[in-house]
Amino acid sequence: EEDIQAGVTIVMAECPDLSDEEGERNRADPFVVALGLTRAATVVTAERPRRGAARRRIPDACTELTVPCLDWFGFLRDIGWRL
């Protein structure tokens, strides 16, 4: 969809190291963040913010672009689940 493509352009302009074009694993990361950005949605991820990592991770990009982001346990708490 055009709005998501525009969102990916924004995400990659602000966070160019979010995706490694040579790698296989994180190609979808800009789309995940763009979906949260364009749909005013909360991103849920198992990734943790980088701690000296070479590239940005989803939580880092979400913070930079002010997109709400939760880990799985935060999501479960947010929807009222009790473990």
mmCIF file of N, CA, C and O in Angstrom, residues 44-49 58-59 70-72:
data_model
loop_
_atom_site.group_PDB
_atom_site.id
_atom_site.type_symbol
_atom_site.label_atom_id
_atom_site.label_comp_id
_atom_site.label_asym_id
_atom_site.label_seq_id
_atom_site.Cartn_x
_atom_site.Cartn_y
_atom_site.Cartn_z
ATOM 1 N N VAL A 44 4.865 -4.566 18.492
ATOM 2 C CA VAL A 44 5.208 -5.556 19.512
ATOM 3 C C VAL A 44 6.357 -6.382 18.951
ATOM 4 O O VAL A 44 6.264 -6.925 17.847
ATOM 5 N N THR A 45 7.444 -6.466 19.712
ATOM 6 C CA THR A 45 8.635 -7.167 19.236
ATOM 7 C C THR A 45 9.341 -7.873 20.386
ATOM 8 O O THR A 45 9.221 -7.461 21.542
ATOM 9 N N ALA A 46 10.056 -8.920 20.042
ATOM 10 C CA ALA A 46 10.881 -9.618 21.024
ATOM 11 C C ALA A 46 12.276 -9.000 21.101
ATOM 12 O O ALA A 46 13.062 -9.359 21.968
ATOM 13 N N GLU A 47 12.574 -8.069 20.191
ATOM 14 C CA GLU A 47 13.887 -7.428 20.206
ATOM 15 C C GLU A 47 14.011 -6.473 21.381
ATOM 16 O O GLU A 47 13.038 -5.880 21.820
ATOM 17 N N ARG A 48 15.232 -6.332 21.850
ATOM 18 C CA ARG A 48 15.549 -5.359 22.898
ATOM 19 C C ARG A 48 16.308 -4.211 22.252
ATOM 20 O O ARG A 48 16.953 -4.400 21.229
ATOM 21 N N PRO A 49 16.240 -3.021 22.856
ATOM 22 C CA PRO A 49 17.024 -1.913 22.307
ATOM 23 C C PRO A 49 18.508 -2.298 22.254
ATOM 24 O O PRO A 49 18.971 -3.123 23.038
ATOM 25 N N ILE A 58 14.493 -2.652 16.119
ATOM 26 C CA ILE A 58 13.125 -2.134 16.033
ATOM 27 C C ILE A 58 12.806 -1.186 17.190
ATOM 28 O O ILE A 58 12.293 -0.086 16.944
ATOM 29 N N PRO A 59 13.076 -1.531 18.455
ATOM 30 C CA PRO A 59 12.754 -0.589 19.536
ATOM 31 C C PRO A 59 13.486 0.751 19.414
ATOM 32 O O PRO A 59 12.933 1.798 19.749
ATOM 33 N N LEU A 70 6.247 -2.179 22.397
ATOM 34 C CA LEU A 70 6.205 -3.014 23.598
ATOM 35 C C LEU A 70 6.904 -4.329 23.336
ATOM 36 O O LEU A 70 6.915 -4.819 22.204
ATOM 37 N N ASP A 71 7.429 -4.930 24.408
ATOM 38 C CA ASP A 71 7.878 -6.306 24.291
ATOM 39 C C ASP A 71 6.655 -7.196 24.546
ATOM 40 O O ASP A 71 5.560 -6.712 24.830
ATOM 41 N N TRP A 72 6.844 -8.521 24.447
ATOM 42 C CA TRP A 72 5.700 -9.429 24.581
ATOM 43 C C TRP A 72 5.033 -9.335 25.950
ATOM 44 O O TRP A 72 3.810 -9.322 26.049
#
